[in-house]
Every structure is written in C-alpha cells, then in structure tokens.
C-alpha cells in the first residue's frame, strides 16, 4: 500500500483557483514541491502570483480523486499527503479555476517588475532573496510616507539603512537629516575602496552638500543655541515644572518674554548673569542651572554660527548627519535630538520636503521617556508622525526594539523594512501595529540571514524578500574585534 500511496502523492496535479482574480488557492505534490512562502508562481497562461502560505495537508476518498484528477481503485483505502497554500495575483486577472501552476522563471519575475516600475526615481538597493540576480528597486516616491526599519542586532539593519540613504542621495533631491546615536553614518560621504571610478565620481557629486556635525571642537562642532530653544524646551532642560517650581518657572517665562541677546548670552553667560541678579527668583534659577551642570555642557553655542537650528532651516545643507554618539552626556544627546525635531516642526509652514532619519529610535522617541527633554522629543516625533506628511516632513525610523518605540510613531508608518527578528513577541507587535504585509511573510523574519529583509508598503511594488546589495560609502561604526576568541597565546 505504501508504494501505491507514493505513486498517488507523486501524481498530485499542481492546480490553482481564484474566485476574485486577486487571491488564489493551490495544491501541488510534496514529491516535487519547489515553491516557497514569498516565492513566485506562474498561473495558467503566465499570470504571476506570489505564495503567501504553504503547508502539508492529508486527503483521502473523493478529495484524493480530485487531487490527482482521476478515479483510482485505491482511493477509498489510501490517505496521501500533498501541499496546499494560498497567495495573491500580482497585477490584475480574471477569476480562474483549476488551472496549471508552476514555479515562475526568474525572467518572468524580472519582466513583471519591469512592467510594474514607477514613473519616479528608483532606488537599486539589492536583489530578490528567492530569485538571485533579479534586482528589486524601491520607489523613491514612496518615501513620502513614514518608514519603519527594524531588525535585531547583527541582522544588517545599519548596513541596509546606509544603502537606502546612499540611493536617496544619488537618485533624488530630497533633503535628509539623520539623528545618528551610534556614529554609524558619519562617513556616509566617504567612498569606500573598490568602487568603480564612474560610480565614485557620481556619488561624490551627490554628497557634495553633505554636512556632518560632531561633538568637540573645530569648524564641524555640533552645537545648539540655548536662546533659540523655546520656553518649553528650556524648562525641560532645567527640569522645571510649571506648578511645582512655579517661582523659578515664572522667572524663566519673564526671561523668555523679555528676549535674550543671542549674540552675547550663551548658557554659561546666562548662568553667570542669573547668579549675579538682584532678584531672588532669578538667583534661584541660576543656582538650578549651576547645580544641574547644564551650563558646562559642551553642546551650547557660544556666539558661533552654524547651530543645529540654523542647519535644519529651509535652504540648509542637502544632507545633515547629527553625530549624537560623539556627545559626552545623555542630556546633551537628548537636547540635540529634541532641538532638531523642534526646529523642523516650527518651520513646517515652509513645506520643504525633508526625510528625518531617526536611528536607534527607542532612545530618541521611546514609549516611556526617562527625562523631560526626551519626553519633549517624543512628542515632536509623534506629532510629525501624525501630521508631518502634509508639511513635507517624512520619518524613517530605525530600531532593534520595536515595542520600545513610541507606538503612535510606529503605527503611522506605511512602509516596512523588516530584517531578522528572532523575538516572536517583537514580530507579533509589528504585525499587530502595521498592516503592510501578511503575517505569514512577517513570520519568515526569524530565519533571515544577515542582510535579508521583507520590504513592503508604498516603497515596494509588493511585499518582497530582498537582500541588500553592496554599499558605496564607508560605515562609520564597527563591531568590537573578536580577537579574544582566538585562544590564549
């Protein structure tokens, strides 16, 4: 009987049916199954489809006869296994029933992608994982929606983000502002060795307007003008509560309403002036500044030009990398990120398109902020996520901890780039909050290799498994060498 069962299992017909021309169900033999979840099939006369689910099923009796397409003497007594699944039709088609199905040839997939090309610029970020050699471009215009990029440590998330930024710099004129907590993108303007001369020359031209600001001294010093921060920002820096600290808060309001002399009053000068004041409330406010040590932060402008608030203004540099990782204290990192988001939101009426890249977003706009400045930054990020698109403010939020990012920020993203994610809890959270791709495709992220991803949303013609290609620029950060694992000398 086992021989008869094997013959029947091998004779299962690969067939597909669809009642609406958009989704289809299919069966095929386990003996010759070459289909994969996320892979592509040719249906009937060549209609292209994508497999979204695939599982083993058991049939007998009448179902068995239907599966093999003929009556068999063994049918009443044999139970066989076959593969069943479902998928979506790519493009448009009429309903169909019981038509042949087979794995699509790479050429057919490439032709369909060519026909589905957007009229806008394309970003060549890599190739299809399941169809090696078939390039998969992103639609640059899709970045006018917020994008969520996530993946665990070691998944290739930072590399993938760098690839997308390079292509946006090459193929579009979109302004880009990067909040870079780990100094991963400070060398995005440096062409790596081995890039061919023509590509290197073209990229060098594309990044000629790039500006990188770092902590420390020198002409590229990262600094924030304290007097350009509004009263709410200044109060957050000083940990002032309008009710609990009403006298000091009132003194700060008086200062803000009275105006600061930008040319002469930095944080150090402000602290000294407050401590020397004849007013008790101002001296108390000065003591708070001194006790918190805020006036000693190196991030404050001291009459120099090129504060972050100026650089993000309309007409500023084409691309700006804010190297938060080079700052000494958590407070300085928080006010740098917050001041950028606040300045962009204040200038929203200019309606200049800007892509705001927030790397390690669980630190910049967390679900549960740990201090007043980070709470304010989170509010700005959430406001941009909810309302920024109509002003040309677009987010690209990257993290390895999806559930720790402000939920409103995540939920407003229409694009998804999902790298390897071993945590089923994180995957379930992404699936619940975003509706960019079927859950069955999301679940494959647990088995992704480094550099592999699921890309979906407006930036993609369809949810697809993509392997990111080679970078043009140098990576700023690097893993700690594992020389300790080579054994003791």
Coordinates of C-alpha atoms in Angstrom, one line a residue:
X1 CA 0.0 0.0 0.0
X2 CA 2.9 2.4 0.7
X3 CA 4.1 2.1 -2.9
X4 CA 0.6 2.9 -4.2
X5 CA 0.5 5.9 -1.8
X6 CA 3.8 7.2 -3.1
X7 CA 2.6 6.9 -6.7
X8 CA -0.5 8.8 -5.9
X9 CA 1.4 11.5 -4.0
X10 CA 3.7 12.0 -7.0
X11 CA 0.7 12.3 -9.3
X12 CA -1.0 15.2 -7.5
X13 CA -1.7 17.9 -10.1
X14 CA -0.3 21.4 -9.4
X15 CA -3.5 23.4 -9.8
X16 CA -4.8 26.9 -8.8
X17 CA -8.2 28.6 -8.4
X18 CA -9.4 32.1 -7.7
X19 CA -12.9 33.4 -7.2
X20 CA -12.0 37.0 -7.5
X21 CA -8.8 37.2 -9.6
X22 CA -6.8 38.7 -6.8
X23 CA -6.2 35.9 -4.3
X24 CA -5.8 32.2 -5.2
X25 CA -5.6 28.8 -3.6
X26 CA -3.5 26.0 -4.9
X27 CA -2.3 22.4 -4.4
X28 CA 0.8 20.6 -5.6
X29 CA 2.7 17.4 -4.9
X30 CA 5.1 17.1 -1.9
X31 CA 7.3 15.0 -4.2
X32 CA 8.1 17.9 -6.4
X33 CA 7.4 21.0 -4.3
X34 CA 9.7 23.8 -5.3
X35 CA 7.5 26.6 -4.1
X36 CA 8.3 28.8 -1.1
X37 CA 6.5 31.3 1.0
X38 CA 7.2 34.6 -0.6
X39 CA 8.2 33.0 -3.8
X40 CA 6.6 33.4 -7.3
X41 CA 4.4 31.2 -9.4
X42 CA 3.2 31.2 -13.0
X43 CA -0.5 30.5 -13.1
X44 CA -2.4 29.4 -16.2
X45 CA -1.3 31.4 -19.2
X46 CA 1.5 33.1 -17.4
X47 CA -0.2 35.3 -14.8
X48 CA 2.3 35.9 -12.0
X49 CA 1.4 35.2 -8.4
X50 CA 3.2 35.3 -5.0
X51 CA 2.8 32.5 -2.5
X52 CA 1.8 33.7 1.0
X53 CA 1.1 30.3 2.7
X54 CA 2.2 26.7 2.2
X55 CA 1.5 23.7 4.4
X56 CA 1.1 20.0 4.3
X57 CA -2.4 18.5 4.1
X58 CA -3.8 15.0 4.1
X59 CA -6.6 13.9 1.7
X60 CA -8.5 10.6 1.0
X61 CA -11.5 9.4 -0.8
X62 CA -13.2 11.9 -3.1
X63 CA -10.6 14.6 -2.2
X64 CA -7.8 12.3 -3.3
X65 CA -9.5 11.6 -6.6
X66 CA -9.9 15.4 -7.2
X67 CA -6.3 16.0 -6.2
X68 CA -4.9 13.5 -8.8
X69 CA -7.6 14.3 -11.4
X70 CA -8.8 10.8 -11.9
X71 CA -10.6 7.9 -10.2
X72 CA -8.3 5.3 -8.6
X73 CA -9.1 1.8 -7.3
X74 CA -7.1 2.6 -4.1
X75 CA -8.8 5.9 -3.4
X76 CA -11.3 4.6 -0.7
X77 CA -8.4 3.0 1.2
X78 CA -5.5 5.4 0.9
X79 CA -4.7 8.6 2.6
X80 CA -2.0 10.7 1.0
X81 CA -0.1 13.9 1.8
X82 CA 0.1 16.9 -0.5
X83 CA 1.0 20.6 -0.3
X84 CA -1.7 23.3 -0.1
X85 CA -1.3 27.0 0.0
X86 CA -2.6 30.4 -1.0
X87 CA -1.3 33.6 -2.5
X88 CA -2.0 36.8 -4.3
X89 CA -2.1 37.6 -8.0
X90 CA 0.4 40.3 -8.9
X91 CA -1.3 42.7 -11.2
X92 CA -4.8 42.1 -12.4
X93 CA -6.5 38.9 -13.6
X94 CA -10.0 37.4 -14.0
X95 CA -11.3 34.6 -11.8
X96 CA -10.0 31.2 -12.7
X97 CA -10.5 27.6 -11.7
X98 CA -8.3 24.5 -11.7
X99 CA -5.6 25.9 -13.9
X100 CA -2.0 24.7 -14.1
X101 CA 0.6 26.3 -11.7
X102 CA 4.4 26.1 -11.6
X103 CA 7.3 28.0 -10.1
X104 CA 7.9 31.2 -12.1
X105 CA 11.1 31.5 -14.0
X106 CA 13.4 34.4 -12.9
X107 CA 12.9 36.0 -16.3
X108 CA 9.2 36.1 -15.8
X109 CA 9.6 37.8 -12.4
X110 CA 12.0 40.3 -13.8
X111 CA 9.6 41.1 -16.7
X112 CA 6.8 41.7 -14.3
X113 CA 8.9 44.0 -12.1
X114 CA 9.9 45.9 -15.2
X115 CA 6.3 46.4 -16.1
X116 CA 5.4 47.5 -12.6
X117 CA 8.1 50.2 -12.5
X118 CA 7.0 53.5 -11.1
X119 CA 7.4 56.6 -13.2
X120 CA 9.5 58.2 -10.4
X121 CA 13.2 57.5 -9.5
X122 CA 14.1 54.0 -8.5
X123 CA 16.5 53.0 -5.7
X124 CA 18.6 50.0 -6.6
X125 CA 19.1 48.5 -3.1
X126 CA 19.5 44.8 -3.9
X127 CA 18.1 41.6 -5.3
X128 CA 15.2 39.2 -4.5
X129 CA 16.3 36.6 -2.0
X130 CA 14.3 33.9 -3.7
X131 CA 15.3 34.9 -7.2
X132 CA 19.0 35.6 -7.1
X133 CA 20.1 38.1 -9.8
X134 CA 16.7 39.7 -10.1
X135 CA 17.1 43.3 -9.0
X136 CA 14.4 44.8 -6.7
X137 CA 14.3 48.6 -6.8
X138 CA 12.4 50.7 -4.3
X139 CA 10.1 53.5 -5.4
X140 CA 11.7 56.7 -4.3
X141 CA 8.4 58.5 -4.2
X142 CA 7.2 56.0 -1.6
X143 CA 9.3 57.8 1.0
X144 CA 6.7 60.5 1.2
X145 CA 5.2 58.1 3.7
X146 CA 6.8 57.3 7.0
X147 CA 9.0 54.2 7.0
X148 CA 9.8 51.7 9.8
X149 CA 13.0 49.7 9.7
X150 CA 13.6 47.1 12.4
X151 CA 15.9 44.2 13.0
X152 CA 17.8 42.6 15.8
X153 CA 21.5 43.2 16.5
X154 CA 23.6 41.6 13.8
X155 CA 20.8 41.5 11.2
X156 CA 22.4 44.1 8.9
X157 CA 20.0 46.9 9.8
X158 CA 22.5 49.7 9.9
X159 CA 24.1 48.5 6.6
X160 CA 20.6 48.4 5.0
X161 CA 19.8 51.9 6.2
X162 CA 23.1 53.2 4.8
X163 CA 22.3 51.6 1.4
X164 CA 18.9 53.3 1.3
X165 CA 20.4 56.7 2.3
X166 CA 23.1 56.4 -0.4
X167 CA 20.4 55.7 -3.1
X168 CA 18.3 58.6 -1.9
X169 CA 21.3 60.9 -2.1
X170 CA 22.1 59.6 -5.6
X171 CA 18.7 59.4 -7.2
X172 CA 16.6 62.2 -5.5
X173 CA 16.9 65.8 -4.4
X174 CA 15.2 65.1 -1.1
X175 CA 16.7 66.8 1.9
X176 CA 17.9 64.3 4.6
X177 CA 18.5 64.9 8.3
X178 CA 20.0 62.0 10.2
X179 CA 19.9 61.6 14.0
X180 CA 22.9 59.2 14.5
X181 CA 23.2 57.9 18.1
X182 CA 26.0 55.4 17.3
X183 CA 28.1 57.5 14.8
X184 CA 27.2 54.9 12.1
X185 CA 26.7 57.4 9.3
X186 CA 29.4 60.0 9.9
X187 CA 31.4 58.6 6.9
X188 CA 28.4 58.4 4.5
X189 CA 30.2 60.9 2.4
X190 CA 33.4 58.8 2.0
X191 CA 33.5 56.5 -0.9
X192 CA 34.8 53.0 0.0
X193 CA 37.8 51.3 -1.7
X194 CA 36.9 49.2 -4.7
X195 CA 34.0 51.3 -6.0
X196 CA 34.5 51.9 -9.7
X197 CA 35.6 55.3 -10.8
X198 CA 32.3 56.3 -12.6
X199 CA 30.2 55.4 -9.6
X200 CA 32.6 57.0 -7.2
X201 CA 32.6 60.3 -9.1
X202 CA 28.8 60.3 -9.3
X203 CA 28.4 59.6 -5.6
X204 CA 31.0 62.3 -4.7
X205 CA 28.9 64.8 -6.6
X206 CA 25.7 63.6 -4.8
X207 CA 27.2 64.1 -1.3
X208 CA 28.9 67.4 -2.1
X209 CA 26.3 69.1 0.0
X210 CA 26.6 66.8 3.0
X211 CA 27.3 68.3 6.4
X212 CA 28.4 66.2 9.5
X213 CA 28.3 67.8 12.9
X214 CA 30.2 66.2 15.8
X215 CA 30.8 66.8 19.5
X216 CA 34.0 68.5 20.4
X217 CA 35.7 71.5 18.8
X218 CA 36.6 72.7 15.4
X219 CA 34.5 74.0 12.5
X220 CA 32.2 71.0 12.4
X221 CA 31.3 71.3 16.1
X222 CA 27.8 70.2 16.9
X223 CA 26.1 72.9 19.0
X224 CA 22.6 74.2 19.9
X225 CA 21.7 77.8 20.6
X226 CA 20.1 77.8 24.0
X227 CA 18.3 81.1 23.4
X228 CA 16.7 79.6 20.2
X229 CA 15.0 77.0 22.4
X230 CA 11.5 78.0 23.3
X231 CA 10.4 78.2 26.9
X232 CA 9.1 74.7 27.0
X233 CA 12.4 73.3 25.8
X234 CA 14.4 75.4 28.3
X235 CA 12.1 74.3 31.1
X236 CA 12.6 70.7 30.1
X237 CA 16.4 71.1 30.1
X238 CA 16.2 72.6 33.6
X239 CA 13.7 70.0 34.9
X240 CA 11.2 72.8 35.7
X241 CA 7.6 72.0 36.5
X242 CA 5.2 75.0 36.0
X243 CA 3.3 74.1 39.2
X244 CA 5.8 72.5 41.5
X245 CA 8.5 75.0 40.6
X246 CA 6.2 78.0 39.9
X247 CA 8.6 80.7 41.1
X248 CA 11.6 79.6 39.0
X249 CA 9.3 78.7 36.1
X250 CA 7.8 82.2 36.3
X251 CA 11.3 83.7 36.3
X252 CA 12.2 81.7 33.2
X253 CA 9.0 82.9 31.5
X254 CA 10.0 86.5 32.3
X255 CA 13.3 85.9 30.6
X256 CA 11.8 84.4 27.5
X257 CA 9.2 87.1 27.2
X258 CA 11.8 89.7 27.7
X259 CA 14.0 88.2 25.0
X260 CA 17.6 87.1 25.0
X261 CA 20.5 88.8 23.3
X262 CA 21.6 85.9 21.0
X263 CA 25.0 87.5 20.3
X264 CA 26.0 87.7 24.0
X265 CA 24.1 85.2 26.0
X266 CA 25.1 81.6 25.9
X267 CA 24.3 79.0 28.6
X268 CA 27.5 80.0 30.6
X269 CA 26.8 83.7 30.3
X270 CA 23.2 83.1 31.3
X271 CA 24.1 81.2 34.4
X272 CA 26.6 83.9 35.5
X273 CA 24.1 86.6 34.9
X274 CA 21.3 84.9 36.8
X275 CA 23.5 84.2 39.8
X276 CA 24.5 87.9 39.9
X277 CA 20.9 89.1 39.6
X278 CA 19.3 91.3 42.3
X279 CA 16.1 89.2 42.0
X280 CA 15.8 86.3 44.3
X281 CA 13.9 84.2 41.8
X282 CA 16.5 84.7 39.1
X283 CA 19.3 83.8 41.5
X284 CA 17.4 80.7 42.4
X285 CA 17.0 79.9 38.8
X286 CA 20.8 80.5 38.3
X287 CA 21.5 78.1 41.2
X288 CA 19.4 75.4 39.4
X289 CA 21.4 75.9 36.2
X290 CA 24.7 75.6 38.2
X291 CA 23.6 72.6 40.3
X292 CA 22.4 70.7 37.2
X293 CA 25.7 71.5 35.5
X294 CA 23.8 72.4 32.3
X295 CA 26.0 75.4 31.8
X296 CA 29.0 73.2 31.4
X297 CA 27.6 71.1 28.6
X298 CA 29.8 71.5 25.5
X299 CA 26.8 71.4 23.2
X300 CA 25.8 75.0 23.8
X301 CA 26.6 77.7 21.2
X302 CA 28.8 80.5 22.4
X303 CA 28.2 83.1 19.8
X304 CA 29.4 80.9 16.9
X305 CA 27.4 80.3 13.8
X306 CA 26.0 77.0 12.4
X307 CA 23.8 75.9 15.3
X308 CA 21.6 72.9 14.6
X309 CA 18.5 75.1 14.5
X310 CA 20.1 77.1 11.6
X311 CA 21.3 74.0 9.7
X312 CA 17.8 72.4 9.5
X313 CA 16.2 75.7 8.3
X314 CA 15.0 75.9 4.7
X315 CA 17.9 76.3 2.3
X316 CA 20.2 74.5 4.7
X317 CA 22.5 71.6 3.6
X318 CA 21.2 68.9 1.3
X319 CA 22.0 66.3 3.9
X320 CA 22.9 66.7 7.6
X321 CA 24.3 64.0 9.9
X322 CA 23.9 64.9 13.6
X323 CA 26.5 62.7 15.3
X324 CA 24.8 62.2 18.7
X325 CA 27.2 59.4 19.5
X326 CA 30.1 61.9 19.8
X327 CA 28.4 63.8 22.6
X328 CA 29.6 63.2 26.2
X329 CA 26.3 63.1 28.2
X330 CA 22.8 61.6 27.8
X331 CA 21.4 65.1 28.4
X332 CA 23.4 66.6 25.5
X333 CA 22.3 63.8 23.2
X334 CA 18.7 64.4 24.2
X335 CA 18.7 68.2 23.7
X336 CA 20.5 67.8 20.3
X337 CA 17.8 65.4 19.0
X338 CA 15.0 67.4 20.5
X339 CA 16.2 70.7 19.1
X340 CA 16.4 69.3 15.6
X341 CA 12.8 67.9 15.8
X342 CA 11.5 71.1 17.4
X343 CA 13.2 73.3 14.8
X344 CA 11.8 71.2 11.9
X345 CA 8.3 71.3 13.3
X346 CA 8.5 75.1 13.9
X347 CA 9.4 75.6 10.3
X348 CA 6.8 73.2 8.9
X349 CA 4.9 76.0 7.2
X350 CA 7.8 76.3 4.7
X351 CA 6.6 72.9 3.4
X352 CA 10.1 71.9 2.3
X353 CA 10.3 68.1 1.9
X354 CA 12.7 66.6 4.4
X355 CA 13.3 63.0 5.3
X356 CA 14.0 62.8 9.1
X357 CA 16.0 59.6 9.8
X358 CA 15.9 58.6 13.5
X359 CA 18.3 55.7 14.1
X360 CA 18.0 53.7 17.4
X361 CA 14.6 55.3 17.8
X362 CA 13.9 53.5 21.0
X363 CA 16.4 56.0 22.6
X364 CA 15.3 59.2 20.8
X365 CA 11.5 58.7 20.9
X366 CA 10.8 55.9 23.4
X367 CA 7.5 54.6 24.5
X368 CA 8.4 55.6 28.1
X369 CA 10.7 58.6 28.1
X370 CA 13.1 58.8 31.1
X371 CA 13.5 62.6 31.3
X372 CA 11.7 65.8 30.3
X373 CA 13.8 66.5 27.2
X374 CA 13.4 63.0 25.8
X375 CA 9.6 63.3 26.5
X376 CA 9.5 66.5 24.5
X377 CA 11.5 64.9 21.6
X378 CA 9.0 62.0 21.7
X379 CA 6.1 64.5 21.5
X380 CA 7.6 66.2 18.5
X381 CA 8.3 62.8 16.8
X382 CA 4.7 61.7 17.4
X383 CA 3.3 65.0 16.1
X384 CA 5.4 64.7 12.9
X385 CA 4.3 61.1 12.5
X386 CA 0.6 62.1 12.8
X387 CA 0.6 65.4 10.9
X388 CA 4.0 65.9 9.3
X389 CA 3.3 64.5 5.9
X390 CA 1.1 67.4 4.8
X391 CA 4.0 69.7 5.6
X392 CA 6.6 67.5 3.8
X393 CA 8.1 66.0 6.9
X394 CA 8.7 62.3 6.5
X395 CA 10.1 59.9 9.0
X396 CA 12.4 56.9 8.6
X397 CA 12.5 55.3 12.0
X398 CA 15.0 52.5 12.7
X399 CA 15.3 50.3 15.8
X400 CA 16.1 46.8 17.1
X401 CA 13.4 47.1 19.7
X402 CA 10.1 47.8 18.1
X403 CA 7.9 47.6 21.2
X404 CA 10.1 50.2 22.9
X405 CA 9.4 53.0 20.3
X406 CA 6.5 55.3 20.8
X407 CA 3.5 53.4 19.5
X408 CA 2.0 56.4 17.6
X409 CA 5.3 56.9 15.7
X410 CA 5.3 53.2 14.7
X411 CA 1.6 53.0 13.9
X412 CA 1.7 55.9 11.4
X413 CA 4.4 54.2 9.2
X414 CA 3.1 53.0 5.9
X415 CA 6.4 51.4 4.8
X416 CA 8.2 48.5 6.4
X417 CA 11.7 47.1 6.1
X418 CA 12.0 44.1 8.4
X419 CA 15.3 42.4 9.0
X420 CA 16.0 39.3 11.0
X421 CA 13.9 39.2 14.2
X422 CA 14.2 36.2 16.4
X423 CA 11.8 37.5 19.0
X424 CA 8.3 36.3 18.3
X425 CA 7.0 39.0 20.6
X426 CA 8.5 41.7 18.5
X427 CA 7.2 40.1 15.3
X428 CA 3.7 39.9 16.8
X429 CA 3.9 43.5 17.8
X430 CA 4.9 44.6 14.3
X431 CA 2.2 42.5 12.7
X432 CA -0.4 43.9 15.1
X433 CA 0.6 47.6 14.7
X434 CA 1.4 47.6 10.9
X435 CA -0.7 46.2 8.1
X436 CA 2.0 46.4 5.4
X437 CA 2.5 42.6 4.8
X438 CA 0.7 39.3 5.5
X439 CA 1.6 37.8 8.9
X440 CA 2.9 34.6 7.1
X441 CA 5.6 36.7 5.4
X442 CA 6.5 38.5 8.6
X443 CA 7.0 35.2 10.4
X444 CA 9.8 34.3 7.9
X445 CA 11.9 37.0 9.5
X446 CA 13.0 34.6 12.2
X447 CA 15.1 32.7 9.5
X448 CA 16.5 35.6 7.6
X449 CA 20.2 35.7 7.1
X450 CA 22.3 38.9 7.5
X451 CA 21.2 41.5 5.0
X452 CA 17.9 39.8 4.1
X453 CA 14.7 41.6 4.7
X454 CA 11.0 41.9 4.0
X455 CA 10.2 45.1 2.2
X456 CA 6.6 46.4 1.9
X457 CA 4.4 49.5 1.6
X458 CA 4.4 52.3 -0.9
X459 CA 8.2 52.0 -1.5
X460 CA 7.7 48.5 -2.9
X461 CA 5.6 47.1 -5.8
X462 CA 4.6 44.3 -3.5
X463 CA 5.8 42.8 -0.2
X464 CA 9.1 41.0 -1.2
X465 CA 12.1 39.3 0.4
X466 CA 15.1 41.4 -0.6
X467 CA 18.8 41.0 0.0
X468 CA 20.5 44.4 0.4
X469 CA 23.4 44.9 -2.0
X470 CA 26.9 46.5 -1.6
X471 CA 27.4 49.9 0.0
X472 CA 29.1 52.7 -1.8
X473 CA 30.2 54.6 1.3
X474 CA 32.2 53.7 4.4
X475 CA 30.4 52.6 7.5
X476 CA 31.1 54.9 10.5
X477 CA 30.7 52.4 13.3
X478 CA 32.2 48.9 13.7
X479 CA 31.9 45.9 15.9
X480 CA 34.4 45.2 18.6
X481 CA 37.1 42.8 17.1
X482 CA 36.6 39.3 18.4
X483 CA 40.4 38.6 18.7
X484 CA 39.7 37.4 22.2
X485 CA 38.1 34.3 20.8
X486 CA 41.3 33.1 19.1
X487 CA 42.6 31.5 22.3
X488 CA 45.3 32.4 24.8
X489 CA 48.9 32.8 23.5

